[in-house]
C-alpha positions as a Python dict, from the first residue, in 0.01 Angstrom:
ca = {
    (1, 'M'): (0, 0, 0),
    (2, 'L'): (-61, -2, 377),
    (3, 'R'): (86, 267, 595),
    (4, 'H'): (331, 39, 773),
    (5, 'E'): (444, -107, 439),
    (6, 'K'): (514, 246, 313),
    (7, 'T'): (718, 312, 625),
    (8, 'V'): (922, -1, 568),
    (9, 'V'): (992, 94, 205),
    (10, 'W'): (1088, 450, 309),
    (11, 'V'): (1330, 323, 575),
    (12, 'I'): (1493, 79, 330),
    (13, 'L'): (1530, 343, 57),
    (14, 'T'): (1673, 593, 300),
    (15, 'G'): (1927, 337, 421),
    (16, 'L'): (2032, 256, 65),
    (17, 'L'): (2075, 625, -21),
    (18, 'G'): (2288, 673, 289),
    (19, 'I'): (2511, 381, 200),
    (20, 'A'): (2546, 504, -160),
    (21, 'G'): (2647, 850, -34),
    (22, 'L'): (2929, 704, 177),
    (23, 'L'): (3069, 470, -87),
    (24, 'G'): (3261, 748, -261),
    (25, 'T'): (3463, 841, 50),
    (26, 'L'): (3513, 485, 170),
    (27, 'T'): (3613, 320, -163),
    (28, 'W'): (3990, 328, -123),
    (29, 'F'): (3992, 214, 239),
    (30, 'L'): (3737, -62, 183),
    (31, 'W'): (3916, -182, -130),
    (32, 'R'): (4242, -222, 56),
    (33, 'E'): (4074, -405, 346),
    (34, 'S'): (3875, -627, 111),
    (35, 'V'): (4183, -737, -84),
    (36, 'A'): (4361, -816, 245),
    (37, 'S'): (4060, -1018, 361),
    (38, 'E'): (4044, -1198, 25),
    (39, 'D'): (4412, -1283, 58),
    (40, 'A'): (4347, -1446, 396),
    (41, 'Y'): (4032, -1621, 269),
    (42, 'S'): (4195, -1773, -40),
    (43, 'G'): (4512, -1850, 153),
    (44, 'K'): (4317, -2054, 405),
    (45, 'L'): (4151, -2253, 126),
    (46, 'A'): (4486, -2312, -43),
    (47, 'A'): (4643, -2423, 284),
    (48, 'I'): (4360, -2671, 345),
    (49, 'L'): (4391, -2813, -7),
    (50, 'G'): (4771, -2829, 13),
    (51, 'D'): (4774, -2991, 356),
    (52, 'R'): (4527, -3254, 240),
    (53, 'V'): (4737, -3342, -66),
    (54, 'E'): (5056, -3348, 139),
    (55, 'N'): (4898, -3579, 397),
    (56, 'I'): (4775, -3809, 120),
    (57, 'M'): (5121, -3828, -40),
    (58, 'V'): (5286, -3905, 293),
    (59, 'D'): (5020, -4167, 367),
    (60, 'L'): (5073, -4334, 29),
    (61, 'R'): (5448, -4341, 75),
    (62, 'D'): (5415, -4492, 424),
    (63, 'M'): (5161, -4744, 294),
    (64, 'L'): (5401, -4868, 27),
    (65, 'V'): (5681, -4894, 282),
    (66, 'Q'): (5456, -5106, 505),
    (67, 'F'): (5359, -5334, 214),
    (68, 'D'): (5723, -5415, 142),
    (69, 'A'): (5765, -5509, 508),
    (70, 'L'): (5467, -5749, 507),
    (71, 'D'): (5565, -6103, 596),
    (72, 'L'): (5316, -6261, 357),
    (73, 'P'): (5359, -6477, 46),
    (74, 'R'): (5335, -6240, -250),
    (75, 'C'): (5013, -6257, -454),
    (76, 'S'): (4860, -6497, -198),
    (77, 'D'): (4504, -6445, -78),
    (78, 'S'): (4625, -6292, 249),
    (79, 'H'): (4860, -6058, 61),
    (80, 'L'): (4585, -5944, -177),
    (81, 'D'): (4342, -5901, 116),
    (82, 'A'): (4590, -5664, 283),
    (83, 'L'): (4618, -5463, -39),
    (84, 'R'): (4240, -5463, -80),
    (85, 'I'): (4175, -5336, 274),
    (86, 'A'): (4420, -5051, 220),
    (87, 'A'): (4258, -4959, -113),
    (88, 'M'): (3902, -4967, 23),
    (89, 'S'): (3991, -4729, 307),
    (90, 'R'): (4127, -4467, 63),
    (91, 'P'): (3865, -4337, -183),
    (92, 'Y'): (4128, -4185, -412),
    (93, 'V'): (4314, -4516, -470),
    (94, 'R'): (4225, -4701, -791),
    (95, 'S'): (4472, -4988, -775),
    (96, 'I'): (4757, -5136, -572),
    (97, 'G'): (4996, -5378, -738),
    (98, 'Y'): (5295, -5601, -670),
    (99, 'W'): (5602, -5607, -891),
    (100, 'Q'): (5870, -5866, -938),
    (101, 'A'): (6160, -5711, -1124),
    (102, 'N'): (5995, -5528, -1414),
    (103, 'K'): (5668, -5724, -1419),
    (104, 'R'): (5348, -5634, -1234),
    (105, 'L'): (5247, -5983, -1119),
    (106, 'C'): (4924, -5911, -932),
    (107, 'A'): (4702, -5622, -828),
    (108, 'V'): (4376, -5524, -665),
    (109, 'G'): (4145, -5251, -791),
    (110, 'F'): (4025, -5140, -1130),
    (111, 'L'): (4346, -5129, -1339),
    (112, 'P'): (4503, -5397, -1557),
    (113, 'A'): (4791, -5582, -1394),
    (114, 'A'): (5001, -5520, -1706),
    (115, 'L'): (5001, -5141, -1659),
    (116, 'K'): (5363, -5030, -1696),
    (117, 'P'): (5448, -4667, -1782),
    (118, 'Q'): (5787, -4623, -1943),
    (119, 'R'): (5944, -4303, -1815),
    (120, 'A'): (5920, -4190, -1453),
    (121, 'D'): (5879, -3818, -1381),
    (122, 'R'): (6056, -3829, -1047),
    (123, 'V'): (6297, -4072, -882),
    (124, 'Y'): (6367, -3980, -521),
    (125, 'D'): (6667, -4065, -307),
    (126, 'S'): (6433, -4252, -74),
    (127, 'G'): (6356, -4501, -351),
    (128, 'V'): (6009, -4365, -432),
    (129, 'I'): (5934, -4345, -807),
    (130, 'A'): (5649, -4124, -934),
    (131, 'W'): (5467, -4084, -1266),
    (132, 'W'): (5260, -3769, -1316),
    (133, 'P'): (4920, -3788, -1491),
    (134, 'G'): (4967, -3811, -1866),
    (135, 'E'): (4914, -4022, -2174),
    (136, 'Q'): (5133, -4303, -2044),
    (137, 'T'): (4924, -4335, -1728),
    (138, 'K'): (4583, -4298, -1895),
    (139, 'V'): (4332, -4575, -1827),
    (140, 'A'): (3970, -4556, -1949),
    (141, 'G'): (4018, -4189, -2030),
    (142, 'V'): (4151, -4099, -1682),
    (143, 'E'): (4512, -3988, -1641),
    (144, 'L'): (4635, -4139, -1315),
    (145, 'F'): (4912, -4051, -1071),
    (146, 'L'): (5137, -4352, -1000),
    (147, 'M'): (5379, -4405, -715),
    (148, 'R'): (5605, -4705, -660),
    (149, 'F'): (5829, -4801, -370),
    (150, 'G'): (6017, -5128, -360),
    (151, 'D'): (5796, -5406, -494),
    (152, 'H'): (5459, -5229, -465),
    (153, 'D'): (5290, -4945, -648),
    (154, 'V'): (4969, -4747, -609),
    (155, 'A'): (4754, -4575, -874),
    (156, 'V'): (4566, -4264, -762),
    (157, 'D'): (4281, -4083, -935),
    (158, 'P'): (4404, -3723, -902),
    (159, 'R'): (4051, -3592, -950),
    (160, 'Q'): (3981, -3704, -593),
    (161, 'L'): (4265, -3499, -442),
    (162, 'L'): (4103, -3155, -471),
    (163, 'D'): (3769, -3096, -299),
    (164, 'L'): (3630, -2744, -340),
    (165, 'G'): (3310, -2819, -150),
    (166, 'P'): (2982, -2656, -256),
    (167, 'M'): (3142, -2369, -454),
    (168, 'Q'): (3072, -2496, -804),
    (169, 'D'): (3205, -2184, -979),
    (170, 'R'): (3548, -2202, -816),
    (171, 'Q'): (3838, -2368, -997),
    (172, 'A'): (4169, -2489, -861),
    (173, 'E'): (4487, -2648, -992),
    (174, 'L'): (4749, -2835, -796),
    (175, 'W'): (5117, -2829, -890),
    (176, 'L'): (5366, -3058, -725),
    (177, 'E'): (5736, -2990, -777),
    (178, 'D'): (5663, -2759, -1075),
    (179, 'L'): (5454, -3024, -1251),
    (180, 'P'): (5073, -3006, -1284),
    (181, 'L'): (4912, -3290, -1088),
    (182, 'T'): (4538, -3226, -1104),
    (183, 'S'): (4269, -2962, -1130),
    (184, 'A'): (3911, -2919, -1015),
    (185, 'P'): (3703, -2946, -1217),
    (186, 'W'): (3908, -3195, -1415),
    (187, 'N'): (3895, -2991, -1738),
    (188, 'A'): (3982, -2656, -1578),
    (189, 'S'): (4255, -2454, -1748),
    (190, 'L'): (4436, -2210, -1517),
    (191, 'P'): (4755, -2008, -1559),
    (192, 'A'): (5081, -2166, -1445),
    (193, 'P'): (5185, -2056, -1092),
    (194, 'K'): (5496, -1877, -1218),
    (195, 'S'): (5280, -1650, -1436),
    (196, 'L'): (5094, -1515, -1132),
    (197, 'P'): (5210, -1310, -833),
    (198, 'V'): (5197, -1477, -494),
    (199, 'G'): (4867, -1397, -323),
    (200, 'V'): (4547, -1257, -477),
    (201, 'S'): (4523, -1082, -813),
    (202, 'L'): (4215, -952, -994),
    (203, 'N'): (4190, -977, -1372),
    (204, 'K'): (3921, -737, -1487),
    (205, 'D'): (3963, -833, -1853),
    (206, 'N'): (3823, -1183, -1803),
    (207, 'Q'): (3639, -1100, -1479),
    (208, 'R'): (3825, -1357, -1268),
    (209, 'I'): (4002, -1361, -933),
    (210, 'Y'): (4328, -1557, -923),
    (211, 'A'): (4513, -1667, -613),
    (212, 'R'): (4851, -1836, -595),
    (213, 'F'): (4988, -1984, -274),
    (214, 'S'): (5292, -2196, -204),
    (215, 'L'): (5332, -2458, 65),
    (216, 'H'): (5677, -2592, 151),
    (217, 'G'): (5633, -2884, 390),
    (218, 'V'): (5728, -3239, 307),
    (219, 'L'): (5669, -3158, -62),
    (220, 'P'): (5681, -2827, -253),
    (221, 'I'): (5317, -2761, -346),
    (222, 'E'): (5168, -2476, -549),
    (223, 'I'): (4793, -2404, -547),
    (224, 'V'): (4626, -2179, -807),
    (225, 'T'): (4257, -2096, -758),
    (226, 'S'): (4017, -1899, -974),
    (227, 'E'): (3659, -1781, -945),
    (228, 'P'): (3429, -1515, -1095),
    (229, 'L'): (3501, -1159, -990),
    (230, 'G'): (3138, -1131, -882),
    (231, 'N'): (3212, -1362, -588),
    (232, 'F'): (3462, -1108, -458),
    (233, 'W'): (3198, -838, -447),
    (234, 'R'): (2943, -1067, -285),
    (235, 'R'): (3182, -1176, -11),
    (236, 'H'): (3271, -818, 80),
    (237, 'A'): (2928, -661, 45),
    (238, 'L'): (2893, -656, 424),
    (239, 'T'): (3221, -468, 455),
    (240, 'L'): (3085, -200, 223),
    (241, 'A'): (2757, -188, 411),
    (242, 'A'): (2945, -138, 739),
    (243, 'G'): (3047, 213, 625),
    (244, 'A'): (2691, 345, 610),
    (245, 'I'): (2561, 598, 860),
    (246, 'F'): (2516, 433, 1199),
    (247, 'G'): (2166, 562, 1255),
    (248, 'L'): (2037, 442, 918),
    (249, 'I'): (2200, 101, 968),
    (250, 'V'): (2029, 66, 1304),
    (251, 'A'): (1695, 173, 1158),
    (252, 'A'): (1732, -70, 863),
    (253, 'A'): (1839, -354, 1090),
    (254, 'W'): (1549, -284, 1326),
    (255, 'T'): (1301, -283, 1037),
    (256, 'A'): (1447, -604, 894),
    (257, 'A'): (1430, -768, 1237),
    (258, 'I'): (1061, -681, 1271),
    (259, 'L'): (988, -822, 924),
    (260, 'R'): (1186, -1139, 994),
    (261, 'F'): (1010, -1183, 1327),
    (262, 'S'): (669, -1151, 1164),
    (263, 'R'): (753, -1400, 893),
    (264, 'R'): (904, -1646, 1136),
    (265, 'Q'): (585, -1654, 1343),
    (266, 'F'): (416, -1829, 1051),
    (267, 'S'): (708, -2034, 931),
    (268, 'A'): (767, -2404, 976),
    (269, 'A'): (1072, -2328, 1187),
    (270, 'A'): (864, -2123, 1429),
    (271, 'A'): (604, -2402, 1449),
    (272, 'L'): (880, -2652, 1527),
    (273, 'R'): (1020, -2427, 1801),
    (274, 'R'): (674, -2401, 1957),
    (275, 'A'): (631, -2779, 1937),
    (276, 'V'): (964, -2836, 2114),
    (277, 'R'): (879, -2584, 2388),
    (278, 'A'): (533, -2737, 2434),
    (279, 'G'): (667, -3092, 2453),
    (280, 'D'): (482, -3199, 2138),
    (281, 'I'): (770, -3400, 1992),
    (282, 'S'): (666, -3763, 2023),
    (283, 'V'): (881, -4076, 2013),
    (284, 'V'): (836, -4407, 1831),
    (285, 'Y'): (1049, -4718, 1866),
    (286, 'E'): (1186, -4932, 1584),
    (287, 'P'): (1261, -5282, 1718),
    (288, 'M'): (1617, -5416, 1688),
    (289, 'V'): (1641, -5792, 1640),
    (290, 'D'): (1918, -6042, 1708),
    (291, 'L'): (1964, -6197, 1362),
    (292, 'R'): (2078, -6527, 1515),
    (293, 'T'): (1767, -6586, 1728),
    (294, 'L'): (1524, -6331, 1570),
    (295, 'R'): (1443, -6208, 1921),
    (296, 'C'): (1388, -5841, 1990),
    (297, 'I'): (1674, -5716, 2210),
    (298, 'G'): (1616, -5341, 2192),
    (299, 'A'): (1488, -5048, 1991),
    (300, 'E'): (1596, -4727, 1825),
    (301, 'A'): (1412, -4416, 1950),
    (302, 'L'): (1292, -4195, 1664),
    (303, 'A'): (1146, -3845, 1684),
    (304, 'R'): (805, -3769, 1532),
    (305, 'W'): (628, -3434, 1492),
    (306, 'Q'): (256, -3378, 1446),
    (307, 'R'): (168, -3017, 1363),
    (308, 'E'): (-115, -2827, 1530),
    (309, 'D'): (-343, -2896, 1231),
    (310, 'G'): (-300, -3271, 1282),
    (311, 'T'): (-69, -3336, 988),
    (312, 'W'): (248, -3541, 1043),
    (313, 'V'): (577, -3398, 920),
    (314, 'S'): (823, -3643, 772),
    (315, 'P'): (1151, -3680, 968),
    (316, 'N'): (1330, -3621, 636),
    (317, 'V'): (1179, -3271, 649),
    (318, 'F'): (1176, -3165, 1011),
    (319, 'I'): (1515, -3307, 1118),
    (320, 'P'): (1706, -3088, 864),
    (321, 'L'): (1472, -2802, 962),
    (322, 'A'): (1562, -2852, 1329),
    (323, 'E'): (1933, -2845, 1245),
    (324, 'E'): (1901, -2530, 1033),
    (325, 'S'): (1685, -2346, 1290),
    (326, 'G'): (1911, -2432, 1585),
    (327, 'V'): (1665, -2648, 1783),
    (328, 'M'): (1809, -2991, 1699),
    (329, 'H'): (1973, -3018, 2040),
    (330, 'E'): (1639, -2946, 2210),
    (331, 'V'): (1476, -3217, 1997),
    (332, 'T'): (1748, -3462, 2103),
    (333, 'L'): (1695, -3380, 2470),
    (334, 'A'): (1317, -3415, 2436),
    (335, 'V'): (1353, -3757, 2271),
    (336, 'M'): (1609, -3866, 2529),
    (337, 'R'): (1392, -3776, 2829),
    (338, 'T'): (1084, -3947, 2685),
    (339, 'A'): (1271, -4256, 2566),
    (340, 'V'): (1455, -4314, 2895),
    (341, 'A'): (1128, -4283, 3089),
    (342, 'D'): (959, -4527, 2848),
    (343, 'L'): (1249, -4772, 2873),
    (344, 'A'): (1206, -4783, 3251),
    (345, 'R'): (856, -4926, 3201),
    (346, 'I'): (986, -5247, 3045),
    (347, 'F'): (1352, -5274, 3141),
    (348, 'A'): (1293, -5482, 3454),
    (349, 'E'): (1129, -5764, 3258),
    (350, 'A'): (1340, -5713, 2942),
    (351, 'G'): (1674, -5784, 3105),
    (352, 'K'): (1960, -5667, 2883),
    (353, 'M'): (1747, -5465, 2645),
    (354, 'T'): (1917, -5156, 2496),
    (355, 'L'): (1769, -4832, 2372),
    (356, 'S'): (1948, -4644, 2091),
    (357, 'L'): (1941, -4262, 2084),
    (358, 'N'): (2046, -4059, 1781),
    (359, 'L'): (2284, -3768, 1838),
    (360, 'S'): (2341, -3472, 1608),
    (361, 'A'): (2678, -3309, 1547),
    (362, 'G'): (2597, -3034, 1798),
    (363, 'D'): (2500, -3274, 2076),
    (364, 'L'): (2857, -3391, 2129),
    (365, 'G'): (2974, -3035, 2178),
    (366, 'D'): (2703, -2941, 2431),
    (367, 'D'): (2761, -3034, 2795),
    (368, 'R'): (2386, -3028, 2861),
    (369, 'F'): (2331, -3355, 2679),
    (370, 'G'): (2578, -3554, 2886),
    (371, 'D'): (2453, -3399, 3211),
    (372, 'Q'): (2082, -3452, 3137),
    (373, 'L'): (2144, -3804, 3008),
    (374, 'R'): (2311, -3891, 3339),
    (375, 'E'): (2025, -3733, 3537),
    (376, 'S'): (1752, -3904, 3333),
    (377, 'I'): (1914, -4247, 3361),
    (378, 'A'): (1963, -4204, 3736),
    (379, 'E'): (1602, -4090, 3783),
    (380, 'A'): (1475, -4391, 3585),
    (381, 'R'): (1711, -4621, 3783),
    (382, 'L'): (1862, -4765, 3469),
    (383, 'P'): (2221, -4877, 3412),
    (384, 'P'): (2413, -4663, 3160),
    (385, 'E'): (2474, -4964, 2936),
    (386, 'A'): (2098, -4975, 2869),
    (387, 'V'): (2134, -4666, 2649),
    (388, 'K'): (2330, -4686, 2324),
    (389, 'L'): (2424, -4364, 2142),
    (390, 'E'): (2422, -4339, 1762),
    (391, 'I'): (2616, -4073, 1572),
    (392, 'T'): (2584, -4031, 1197),
    (393, 'E'): (2901, -4067, 993),
    (394, 'R'): (2861, -3712, 858),
    (395, 'S'): (2843, -3568, 1212),
    (396, 'L'): (3189, -3689, 1314),
    (397, 'I'): (3442, -3409, 1328),
    (398, 'D'): (3811, -3487, 1338),
    (399, 'S'): (3873, -3308, 1668),
    (400, 'D'): (4029, -3401, 1999),
    (401, 'A'): (3724, -3258, 2179),
    (402, 'D'): (3486, -3499, 2004),
    (403, 'R'): (3716, -3793, 2070),
    (404, 'A'): (3732, -3698, 2437),
    (405, 'R'): (3352, -3675, 2465),
    (406, 'I'): (3303, -4010, 2294),
    (407, 'R'): (3564, -4163, 2522),
    (408, 'E'): (3389, -4016, 2830),
    (409, 'L'): (3049, -4156, 2721),
    (410, 'R'): (3201, -4501, 2668),
    (411, 'V'): (3369, -4488, 3010),
    (412, 'R'): (3025, -4425, 3162),
    (413, 'G'): (2906, -4748, 3001),
    (414, 'H'): (2734, -4630, 2682),
    (415, 'Q'): (2802, -4812, 2356),
    (416, 'I'): (2876, -4583, 2060),
    (417, 'A'): (2743, -4672, 1715),
    (418, 'I'): (2808, -4503, 1380),
    (419, 'D'): (2477, -4466, 1195),
    (420, 'D'): (2422, -4465, 815),
    (421, 'F'): (2776, -4582, 746),
    (422, 'G'): (2873, -4548, 380),
    (423, 'T'): (2666, -4236, 306),
    (424, 'G'): (2934, -3983, 411),
    (425, 'Y'): (3295, -3924, 315),
    (426, 'S'): (3486, -4101, 588),
    (427, 'S'): (3648, -4441, 579),
    (428, 'L'): (3689, -4720, 833),
    (429, 'A'): (4051, -4613, 872),
    (430, 'Y'): (3926, -4268, 972),
    (431, 'L'): (3672, -4415, 1214),
    (432, 'Q'): (3950, -4615, 1376),
    (433, 'S'): (4075, -4291, 1533),
    (434, 'F'): (3755, -4282, 1742),
    (435, 'E'): (3664, -4525, 2021),
    (436, 'L'): (3356, -4696, 1876),
    (437, 'D'): (3160, -5017, 1925),
    (438, 'V'): (2918, -5070, 1637),
    (439, 'I'): (2896, -4988, 1263),
    (440, 'K'): (2537, -4960, 1134),
    (441, 'I'): (2523, -5043, 765),
    (442, 'D'): (2300, -4808, 571),
    (443, 'K'): (1983, -4938, 402),
    (444, 'A'): (2122, -4846, 60),
    (445, 'F'): (2379, -5127, 93),
    (446, 'V'): (2133, -5376, 243),
    (447, 'D'): (1911, -5323, -63),
    (448, 'T'): (2192, -5452, -290),
    (449, 'I'): (2200, -5798, -128),
    (450, 'G'): (2131, -6060, -393),
    (451, 'K'): (2140, -5805, -675),
    (452, 'T'): (2397, -5764, -952),
    (453, 'V'): (2469, -5394, -913),
    (454, 'A'): (2800, -5208, -902),
    (455, 'T'): (2788, -5160, -524),
    (456, 'S'): (2665, -5509, -429),
    (457, 'Q'): (3006, -5616, -295),
    (458, 'V'): (3062, -5305, -86),
    (459, 'I'): (2861, -5443, 206),
    (460, 'E'): (3091, -5748, 229),
    (461, 'H'): (3398, -5525, 245),
    (462, 'I'): (3235, -5310, 514),
    (463, 'I'): (3158, -5619, 724),
    (464, 'D'): (3507, -5764, 676),
    (465, 'M'): (3688, -5440, 756),
    (466, 'A'): (3465, -5367, 1056),
    (467, 'G'): (3555, -5710, 1191),
    (468, 'S'): (3924, -5643, 1134),
    (469, 'L'): (3890, -5327, 1347),
    (470, 'G'): (3706, -5512, 1625),
    (471, 'L'): (3372, -5339, 1556),
    (472, 'R'): (3036, -5515, 1563),
    (473, 'T'): (2792, -5460, 1277),
    (474, 'A'): (2419, -5393, 1258),
    (475, 'A'): (2201, -5347, 949),
    (476, 'E'): (1923, -5096, 880),
    (477, 'G'): (1632, -5132, 640),
    (478, 'V'): (1602, -5513, 643),
    (479, 'E'): (1292, -5588, 439),
    (480, 'T'): (1316, -5953, 332),
    (481, 'A'): (1390, -6282, 502),
    (482, 'A'): (1663, -6346, 243),
    (483, 'Q'): (1840, -6027, 348),
    (484, 'A'): (1816, -6126, 715),
    (485, 'R'): (1961, -6473, 645),
    (486, 'W'): (2245, -6330, 434),
    (487, 'L'): (2335, -6076, 701),
    (488, 'G'): (2329, -6337, 977),
    (489, 'D'): (2542, -6577, 772),
    (490, 'H'): (2800, -6299, 721),
    (491, 'G'): (2836, -6217, 1088),
    (492, 'V'): (2603, -5917, 1122),
    (493, 'L'): (2459, -5937, 1472),
    (494, 'L'): (2162, -5700, 1470),
    (495, 'G'): (1897, -5593, 1221),
    (496, 'Q'): (1604, -5357, 1203),
    (497, 'G'): (1351, -5284, 934),
    (498, 'H'): (999, -5352, 814),
    (499, 'L'): (1064, -5728, 797),
    (500, 'F'): (1044, -5726, 1176),
    (501, 'S'): (827, -5424, 1251),
    (502, 'K'): (763, -5063, 1157),
    (503, 'P'): (839, -4799, 1426),
    (504, 'L'): (584, -4832, 1710),
    (505, 'L'): (441, -4617, 1985),
    (506, 'I'): (559, -4727, 2329),
    (507, 'D'): (250, -4928, 2421),
    (508, 'D'): (256, -5106, 2084),
    (509, 'F'): (628, -5170, 2120),
    (510, 'I'): (583, -5323, 2464),
    (511, 'R'): (317, -5557, 2323),
    (512, 'F'): (547, -5644, 2032),
    (513, 'F'): (836, -5712, 2266),
    (514, 'R'): (634, -5937, 2494),
    (515, 'S'): (481, -6126, 2200),
    (516, 'N'): (819, -6167, 2033),
    (517, 'R'): (975, -6300, 2352),
    (518, 'H'): (684, -6537, 2414),
    (519, 'N'): (701, -6675, 2060),
    (520, 'R'): (1072, -6745, 2086),
    (521, 'E'): (1045, -6910, 2426),
    (522, 'T'): (770, -7144, 2311),
}
């Protein structure tokens, strides 16, 4: 073992011994603080889950009220279309039906129109009737939650109501008005809320942490969560480490920093940072074609990275790496500056050509992007409407700040497009809360055109609902002439993909653009 490696090991061992020596005197204090922190942590999760369920219940009730007020012939095409649009925008809805007296005459979704549970679990003064998941609501092995108001009802898959995120070993159960509604995972078995104290409790016999929290808003909601006791210790390991001797902590942190720095110098993240600083991020342009005329009317600017050894790194690799290493915003700025300068070379002869730039989630929250975009466009003497901004569906955050920034960019003249629509968790109803211009349909849905697969009809619903919201549509990954014709026939304005051209360097793109224009004019 080398001398410096021995020093590192000695420093680490000394730090661990120091921490172990302090644990005995700090145990009681740290335990109390950890339990208080756990209470806040689990309480926040429970509040998020409860608020989401409460909002869904209120939304469903309001939706049923609106259906009864519709001035449409019942079970007509227009009536069923209204029900279908509402169902498609809510991923937890499995069916919406219309009743006349005690018969379910028509419905949209996946359930039989004859579904008719006998005994309701709750009948409210407002007229809302509810059936909790059980044998009488079971369809295809799934116990559904049903709600009826007036002449309409809705069936909800309760498994979609609780979302615990990436924590696979956490369990949760939702109780509504003292009745169990759903759990996550679906087969989880947790104690009833009344058997647990409010707040956090640790059960050492079965090595689990339980948390019970009550929410009393529009509806009385109880949330019970459970997870392995080991998670508790992992979450509060830093709190325990904070009690170690200050000098040893500093020495250990300094040693760890040196080791991390050395490793990072040879890591892919470090190479990417150097490439960004050196201006080695290049840009290619994927032509965008008007599906009505097949003329090129713009391009999407895409980042490319060639490492120092000459190898190209796939965007599927270095884009997530840029996001994780904190340099994604610098990559966006580098692409923006290059792309705007390249656009200036052809804009005068191109006329109304538009260039699309991809934004990450962090770009919206950084004032530098908006400022440098304005400066670059002014320096290139381009109108703002020449630059279109694309934001992935997963990057949208439901915040007033993001809405304000999107609104400001649109006021400047930039169109806003949602990229890769259908691959995230939002719906068109959610997107309606933002000021947008274009929905870009993901390649996964374009690939289903002409095929008999389960998701083949989703693209039609996306196009129809986008039109109902006043949004234009564009398609990614167009690879066949049949796909292009189908998209054009269904009102999709723009397309891009290998049918038209692969992504091109700027000189190749300019030649493509001129050739494409010449061919169409002749």
